[in-house]
Short mmCIF file of C-alpha atoms in Angstrom, two decimals:
data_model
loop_
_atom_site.label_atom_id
_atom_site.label_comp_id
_atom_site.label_asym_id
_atom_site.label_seq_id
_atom_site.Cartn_x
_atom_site.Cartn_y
_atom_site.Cartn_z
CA UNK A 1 0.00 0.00 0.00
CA UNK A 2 2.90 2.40 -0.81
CA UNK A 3 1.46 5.96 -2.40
CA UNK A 4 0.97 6.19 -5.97
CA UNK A 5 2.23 9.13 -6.04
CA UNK A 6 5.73 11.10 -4.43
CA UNK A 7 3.88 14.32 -3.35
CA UNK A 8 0.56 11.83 -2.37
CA UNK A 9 -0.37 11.29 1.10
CA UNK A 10 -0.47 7.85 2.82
CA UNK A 11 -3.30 6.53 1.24
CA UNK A 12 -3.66 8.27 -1.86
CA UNK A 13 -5.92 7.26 -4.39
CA UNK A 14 -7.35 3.95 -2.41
CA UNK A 15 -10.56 3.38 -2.06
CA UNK A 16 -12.30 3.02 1.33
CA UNK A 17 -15.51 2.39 3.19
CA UNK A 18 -16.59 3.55 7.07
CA UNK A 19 -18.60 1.34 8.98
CA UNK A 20 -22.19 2.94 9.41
CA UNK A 21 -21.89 4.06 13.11
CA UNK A 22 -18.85 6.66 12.11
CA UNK A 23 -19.72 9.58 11.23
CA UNK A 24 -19.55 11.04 8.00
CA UNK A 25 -20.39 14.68 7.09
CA UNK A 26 -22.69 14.52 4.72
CA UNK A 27 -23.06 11.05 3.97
CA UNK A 28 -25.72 9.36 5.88
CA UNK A 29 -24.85 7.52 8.76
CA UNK A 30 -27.76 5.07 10.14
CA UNK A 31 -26.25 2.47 12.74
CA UNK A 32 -28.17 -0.12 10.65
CA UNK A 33 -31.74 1.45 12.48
CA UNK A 34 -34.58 2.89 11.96
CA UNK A 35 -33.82 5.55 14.59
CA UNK A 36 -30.57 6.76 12.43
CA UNK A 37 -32.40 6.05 8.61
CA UNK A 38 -32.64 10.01 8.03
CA UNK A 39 -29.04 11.32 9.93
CA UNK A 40 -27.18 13.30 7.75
CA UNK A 41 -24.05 14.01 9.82
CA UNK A 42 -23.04 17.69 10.01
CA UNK A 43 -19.46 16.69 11.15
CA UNK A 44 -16.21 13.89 10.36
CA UNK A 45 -15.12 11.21 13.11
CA UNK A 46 -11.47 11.82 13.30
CA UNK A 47 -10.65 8.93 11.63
CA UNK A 48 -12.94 10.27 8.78
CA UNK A 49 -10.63 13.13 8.50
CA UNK A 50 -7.74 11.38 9.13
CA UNK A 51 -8.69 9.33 5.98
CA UNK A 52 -8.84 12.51 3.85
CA UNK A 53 -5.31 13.74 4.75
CA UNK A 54 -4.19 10.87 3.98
CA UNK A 55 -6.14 11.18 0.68
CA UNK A 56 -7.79 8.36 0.34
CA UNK A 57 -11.28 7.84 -0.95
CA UNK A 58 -14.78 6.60 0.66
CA UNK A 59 -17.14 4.95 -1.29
CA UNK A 60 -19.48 4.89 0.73
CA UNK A 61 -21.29 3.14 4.53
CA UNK A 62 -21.39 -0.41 5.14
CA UNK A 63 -23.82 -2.52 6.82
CA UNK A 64 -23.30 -3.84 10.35
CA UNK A 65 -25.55 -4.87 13.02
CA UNK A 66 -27.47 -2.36 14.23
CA UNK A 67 -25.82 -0.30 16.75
CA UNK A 68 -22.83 -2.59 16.71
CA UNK A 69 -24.86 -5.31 18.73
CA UNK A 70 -24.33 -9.10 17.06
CA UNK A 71 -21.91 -11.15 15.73
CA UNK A 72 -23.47 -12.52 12.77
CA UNK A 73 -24.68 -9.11 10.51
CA UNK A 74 -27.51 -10.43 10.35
CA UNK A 75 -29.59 -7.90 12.96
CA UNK A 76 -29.44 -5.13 10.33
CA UNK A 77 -32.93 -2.80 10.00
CA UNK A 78 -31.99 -2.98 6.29
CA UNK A 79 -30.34 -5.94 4.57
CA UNK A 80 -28.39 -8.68 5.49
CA UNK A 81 -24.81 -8.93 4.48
CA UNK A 82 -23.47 -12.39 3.27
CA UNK A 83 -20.47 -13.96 3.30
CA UNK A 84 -18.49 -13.45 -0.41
CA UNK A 85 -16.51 -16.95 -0.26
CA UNK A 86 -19.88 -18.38 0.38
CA UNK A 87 -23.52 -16.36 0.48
CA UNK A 88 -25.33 -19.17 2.29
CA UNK A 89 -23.28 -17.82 5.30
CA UNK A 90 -22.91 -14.80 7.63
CA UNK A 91 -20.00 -12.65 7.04
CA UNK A 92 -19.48 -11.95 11.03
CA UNK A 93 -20.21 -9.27 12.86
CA UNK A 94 -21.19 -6.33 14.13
CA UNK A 95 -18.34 -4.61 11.14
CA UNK A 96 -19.70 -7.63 8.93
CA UNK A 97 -20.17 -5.18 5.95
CA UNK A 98 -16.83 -3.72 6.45
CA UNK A 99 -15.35 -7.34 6.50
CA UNK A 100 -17.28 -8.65 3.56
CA UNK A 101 -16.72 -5.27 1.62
CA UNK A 102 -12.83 -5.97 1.52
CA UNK A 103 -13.10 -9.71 1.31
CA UNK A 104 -15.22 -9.09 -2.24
CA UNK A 105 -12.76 -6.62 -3.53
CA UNK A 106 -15.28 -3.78 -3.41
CA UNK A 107 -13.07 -1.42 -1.14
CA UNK A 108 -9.46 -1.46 -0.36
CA UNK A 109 -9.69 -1.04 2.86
CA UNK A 110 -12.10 -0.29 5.94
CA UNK A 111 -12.96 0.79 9.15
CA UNK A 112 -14.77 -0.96 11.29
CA UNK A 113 -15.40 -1.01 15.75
CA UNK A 114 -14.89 -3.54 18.12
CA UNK A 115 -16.52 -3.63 21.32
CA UNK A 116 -15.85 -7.03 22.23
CA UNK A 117 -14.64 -9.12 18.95
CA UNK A 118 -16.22 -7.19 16.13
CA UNK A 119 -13.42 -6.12 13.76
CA UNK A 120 -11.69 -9.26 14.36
CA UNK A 121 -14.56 -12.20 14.16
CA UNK A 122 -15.69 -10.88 11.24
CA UNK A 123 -11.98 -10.63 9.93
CA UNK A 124 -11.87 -14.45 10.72
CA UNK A 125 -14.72 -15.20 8.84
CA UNK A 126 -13.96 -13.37 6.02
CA UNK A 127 -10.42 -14.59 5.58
CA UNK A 128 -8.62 -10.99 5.72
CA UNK A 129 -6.91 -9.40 8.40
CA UNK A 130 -8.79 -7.23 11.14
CA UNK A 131 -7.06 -5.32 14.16
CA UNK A 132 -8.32 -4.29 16.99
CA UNK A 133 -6.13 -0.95 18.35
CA UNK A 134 -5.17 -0.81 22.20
CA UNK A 135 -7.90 1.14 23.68
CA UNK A 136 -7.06 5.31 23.50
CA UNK A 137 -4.84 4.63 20.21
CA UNK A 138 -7.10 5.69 17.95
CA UNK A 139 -9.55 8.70 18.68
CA UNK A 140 -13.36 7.73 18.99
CA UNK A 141 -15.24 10.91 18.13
CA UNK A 142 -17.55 10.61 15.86
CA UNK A 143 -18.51 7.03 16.50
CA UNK A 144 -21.72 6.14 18.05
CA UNK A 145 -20.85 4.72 21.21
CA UNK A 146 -22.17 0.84 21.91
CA UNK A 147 -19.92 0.37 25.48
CA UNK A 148 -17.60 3.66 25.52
CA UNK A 149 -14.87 1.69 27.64
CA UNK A 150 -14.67 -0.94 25.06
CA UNK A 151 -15.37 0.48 21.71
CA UNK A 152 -12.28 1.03 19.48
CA UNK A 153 -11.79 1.56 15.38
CA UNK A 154 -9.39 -0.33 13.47
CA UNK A 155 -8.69 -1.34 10.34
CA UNK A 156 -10.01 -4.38 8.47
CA UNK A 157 -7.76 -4.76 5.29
CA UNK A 158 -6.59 -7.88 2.90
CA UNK A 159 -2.53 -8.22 4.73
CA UNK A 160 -0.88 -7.07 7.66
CA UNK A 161 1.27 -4.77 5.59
CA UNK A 162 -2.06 -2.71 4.90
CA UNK A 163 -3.42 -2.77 7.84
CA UNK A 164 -0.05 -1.30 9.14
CA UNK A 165 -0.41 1.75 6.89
CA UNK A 166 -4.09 1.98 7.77
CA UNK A 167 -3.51 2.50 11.47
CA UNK A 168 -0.25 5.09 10.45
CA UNK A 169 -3.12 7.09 8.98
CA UNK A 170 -5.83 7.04 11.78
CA UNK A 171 -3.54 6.71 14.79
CA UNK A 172 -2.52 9.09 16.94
CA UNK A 173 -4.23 11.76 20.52
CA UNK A 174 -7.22 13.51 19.63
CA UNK A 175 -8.28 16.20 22.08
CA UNK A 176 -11.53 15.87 21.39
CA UNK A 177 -11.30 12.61 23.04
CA UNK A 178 -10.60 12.55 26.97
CA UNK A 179 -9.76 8.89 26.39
CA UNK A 180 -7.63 9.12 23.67
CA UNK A 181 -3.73 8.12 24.83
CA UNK A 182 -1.42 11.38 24.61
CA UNK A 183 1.28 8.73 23.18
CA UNK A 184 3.82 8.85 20.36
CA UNK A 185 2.93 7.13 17.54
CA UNK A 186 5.59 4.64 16.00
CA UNK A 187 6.43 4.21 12.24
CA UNK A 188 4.55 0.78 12.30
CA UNK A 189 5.54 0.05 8.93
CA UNK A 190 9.37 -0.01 9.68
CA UNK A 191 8.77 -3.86 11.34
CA UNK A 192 7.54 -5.23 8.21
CA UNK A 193 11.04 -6.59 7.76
CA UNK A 194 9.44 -10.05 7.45
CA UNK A 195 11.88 -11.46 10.46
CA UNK A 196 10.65 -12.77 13.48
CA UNK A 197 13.66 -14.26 14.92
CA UNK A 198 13.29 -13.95 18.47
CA UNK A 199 10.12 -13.24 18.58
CA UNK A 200 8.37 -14.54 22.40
CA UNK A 201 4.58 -15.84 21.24
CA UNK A 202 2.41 -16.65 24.43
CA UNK A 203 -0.31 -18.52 24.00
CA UNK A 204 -3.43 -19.18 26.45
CA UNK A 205 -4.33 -22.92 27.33
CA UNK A 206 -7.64 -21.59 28.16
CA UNK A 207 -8.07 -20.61 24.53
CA UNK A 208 -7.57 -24.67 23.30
CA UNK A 209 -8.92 -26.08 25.60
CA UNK A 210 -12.78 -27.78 26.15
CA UNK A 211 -14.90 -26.21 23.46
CA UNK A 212 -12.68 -25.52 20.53
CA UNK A 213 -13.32 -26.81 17.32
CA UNK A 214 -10.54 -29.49 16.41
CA UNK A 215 -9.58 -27.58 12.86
CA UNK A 216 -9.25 -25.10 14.80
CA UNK A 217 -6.77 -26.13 17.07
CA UNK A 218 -4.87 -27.80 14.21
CA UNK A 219 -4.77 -24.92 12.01
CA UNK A 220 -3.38 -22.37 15.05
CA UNK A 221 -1.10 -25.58 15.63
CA UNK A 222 0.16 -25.09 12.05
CA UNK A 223 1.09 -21.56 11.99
CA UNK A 224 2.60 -22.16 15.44
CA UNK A 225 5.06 -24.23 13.62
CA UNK A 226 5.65 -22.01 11.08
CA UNK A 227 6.39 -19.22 13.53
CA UNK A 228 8.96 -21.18 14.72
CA UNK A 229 10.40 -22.60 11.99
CA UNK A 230 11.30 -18.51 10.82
CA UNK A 231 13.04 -18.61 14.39
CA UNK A 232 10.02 -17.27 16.45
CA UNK A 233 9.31 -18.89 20.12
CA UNK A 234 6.13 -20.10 21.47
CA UNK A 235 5.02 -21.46 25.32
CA UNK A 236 1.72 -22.05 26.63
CA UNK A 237 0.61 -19.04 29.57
CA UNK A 238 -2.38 -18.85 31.75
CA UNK A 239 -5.26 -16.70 31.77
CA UNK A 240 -6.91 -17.56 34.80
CA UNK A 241 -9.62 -15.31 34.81
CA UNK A 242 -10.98 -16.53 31.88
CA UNK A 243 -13.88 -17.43 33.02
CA UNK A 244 -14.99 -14.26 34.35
CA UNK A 245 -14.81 -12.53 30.87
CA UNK A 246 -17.77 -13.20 29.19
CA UNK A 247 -20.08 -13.08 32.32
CA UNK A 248 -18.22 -9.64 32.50
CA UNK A 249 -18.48 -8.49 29.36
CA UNK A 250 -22.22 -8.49 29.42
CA UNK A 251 -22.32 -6.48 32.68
CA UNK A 252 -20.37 -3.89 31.49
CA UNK A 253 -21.46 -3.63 27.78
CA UNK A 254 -25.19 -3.52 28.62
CA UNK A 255 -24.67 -1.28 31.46
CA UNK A 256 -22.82 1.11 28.76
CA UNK A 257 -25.14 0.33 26.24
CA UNK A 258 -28.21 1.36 28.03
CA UNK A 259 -26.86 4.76 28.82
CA UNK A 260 -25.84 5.49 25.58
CA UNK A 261 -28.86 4.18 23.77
CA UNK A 262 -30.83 5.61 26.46
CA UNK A 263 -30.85 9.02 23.84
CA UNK A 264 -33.15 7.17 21.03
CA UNK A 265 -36.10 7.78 23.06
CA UNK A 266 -38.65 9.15 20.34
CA UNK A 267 -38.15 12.94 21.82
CA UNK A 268 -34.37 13.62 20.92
CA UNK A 269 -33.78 11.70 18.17
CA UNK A 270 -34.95 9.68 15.47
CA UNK A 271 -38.21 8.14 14.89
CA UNK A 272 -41.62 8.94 17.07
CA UNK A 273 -44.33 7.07 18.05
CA UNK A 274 -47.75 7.58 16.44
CA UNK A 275 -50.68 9.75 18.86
CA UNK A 276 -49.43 8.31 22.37
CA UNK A 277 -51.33 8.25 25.07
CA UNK A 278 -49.07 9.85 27.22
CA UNK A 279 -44.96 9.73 27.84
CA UNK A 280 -45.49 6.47 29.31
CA UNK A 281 -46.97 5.09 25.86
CA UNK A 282 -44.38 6.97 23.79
CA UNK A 283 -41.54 5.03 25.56
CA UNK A 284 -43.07 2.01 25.11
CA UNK A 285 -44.19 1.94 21.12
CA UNK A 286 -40.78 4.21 20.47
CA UNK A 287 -38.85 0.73 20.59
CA UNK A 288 -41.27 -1.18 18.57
CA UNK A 289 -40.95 0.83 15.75
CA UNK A 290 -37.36 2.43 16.11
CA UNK A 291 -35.23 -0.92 16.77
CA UNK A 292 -35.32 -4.84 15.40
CA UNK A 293 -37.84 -6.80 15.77
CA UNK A 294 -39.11 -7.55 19.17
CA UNK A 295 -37.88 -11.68 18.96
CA UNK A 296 -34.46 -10.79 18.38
CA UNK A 297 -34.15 -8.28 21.05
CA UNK A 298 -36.10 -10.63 23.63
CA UNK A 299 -33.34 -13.30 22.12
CA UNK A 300 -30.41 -10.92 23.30
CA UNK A 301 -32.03 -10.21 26.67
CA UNK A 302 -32.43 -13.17 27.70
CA UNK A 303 -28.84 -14.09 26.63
CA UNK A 304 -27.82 -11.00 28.83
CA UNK A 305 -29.75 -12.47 31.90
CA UNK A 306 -27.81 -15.90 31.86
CA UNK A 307 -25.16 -14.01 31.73
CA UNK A 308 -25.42 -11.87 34.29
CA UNK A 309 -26.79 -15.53 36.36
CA UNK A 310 -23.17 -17.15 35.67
CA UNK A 311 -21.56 -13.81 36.58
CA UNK A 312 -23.31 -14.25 40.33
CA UNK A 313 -22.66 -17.75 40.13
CA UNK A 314 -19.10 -17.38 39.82
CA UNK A 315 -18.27 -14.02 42.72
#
């Protein structure tokens, strides 16, 4: 991904798309919902403008599910995204359409968020490279928040040697973001030498253990051989607290997740209810109308409540 040009900037010339929960001035930014299906933004994320100093291109949103909430793109308000190595199966999610988008060849390059797994499941299941940034790398203003001490942009592109020039362009403090790390950015594309001698690899027996698929296993197996056959080093480490993290997870995400959705309330923004009764009645139909369908939500709640069960279960 090296400029096409001596006087170009980082990117210049490549086409790109945004995941549909950052914001784009002027190009219509719905979170996959009905509540968002008229927002025109007045205003860039700072990745958005990082993108244009870097000159590259956006062709346009991509789908996701809506508000950043699934794993499978398939709880969209609009259409469903499929899978472009095979389109009897779900691309990922929630930055499905930004991981199906590159997979097809359609974009160079996007930007998708991951709260808990949704650059880089979709990444997986689209066979291209996603990364998720450490928290307060990259700025997040401008994206509509799902759990603001999770959510982070990164870059979902065909090789590691893109995505390295992809987060050169969108890294970096933003002021406008009291979470954003006050760090200096490296030149990430001076390590990608292509040696990994020495290289220390940890990797979690919690991770292949009871549960995992046994392709799986063989296939991270593999490349662990081939790391160390290019003179890399692998041992097995502990995560004890394994466990804990999805119970945990759930507490905190919904807890965020309520507050920030707590806005799309028929009165402040997007769609309204039709002649309520009262303010009672307008909270109550708002939902019906503004999010998906009332199974799938009831599907997600009740996943939340076992969580939160086992979370009890195990403190």
């Amino acid at each position: 991904m090296h400029p096409l040009r001596p006087n170009g900037g980082l990117l210049y010339g490549l086409p790109a798309g945004i995941k549909d929960n950052i914001v784009t001035e002027g190009l219509r930014t719905t979170c996959a919902s009905q509540f968002l299906s008229n927002y025109d933004p007045i205003y860039d994320a700072t990745v958005v403008e990082k993108l244009k100093t870097a000159q590259s291109v956006t062709i346009g949103k991509l789908n996701m599910d809506e508000f950043a909430m699934g794993g499978s793109n398939e709880n969209s308000s609009f259409q469903l995204t499929r899978n472009p190595w095979d389109t009897d199966r779900v691309p990922g999610g929630s930055s499905g359409g930004s991981a199906a988008s590159v997979a097809a060849g359609q974009v160079y390059f996007s930007l998708g968020s991951d709260t808990g797994g949704s650059i880089r499941q979709p990444a997986a299941y689209c066979g291209i490279v996603g990364l998720k940034p450490t928290y307060g790398l990259v700025s997040r203003y401008g994206l509509v928040a799902f759990a603001s001490s999770l959510d982070q942009i990164g870059p979902l592109t065909k090789n590691v040697e893109d995505s390295a020039y992809v987060l050169q362009a969108i890294a970096g403090h933003d002021k406008r973001d009291t979470t954003s790390a006050n760090v200096e950015i490296p030149d990430y594309t001076s390590a990608l030498t292509g040696d990994i001698k020495g290289l220390r690899i940890g990797v979690a027996k919690e991770y292949l253990g009871e549960g995992i698929d046994p392709q799986v296993k063989a296939r991270v197996m593999e490349a662990l051989k081939t790391f160390e056959a290019l003179g890399a080093e692998w041992e097995e480490v502990s995560l004890p607290h394994t466990d804990y993290a999805i119970a945990t997870y759930y507490l905190l995400a919904s807890s965020e997740a309520s507050s920030n959705l707590a806005r799309f309330d028929g009165v402040r923004y997007g769609v309204r209810a039709e002649n309520p009764a009262n303010l009672l009645d307008l909270y109550k139909k708002v939902p019906q109308r503004g999010f998906r369908p009332r199974g799938q939500a009831a599907d997600h709640a009740r996943n939340v409540r076992a969580q939160l069960r086992l979370l009890r279960r195990l403190l």
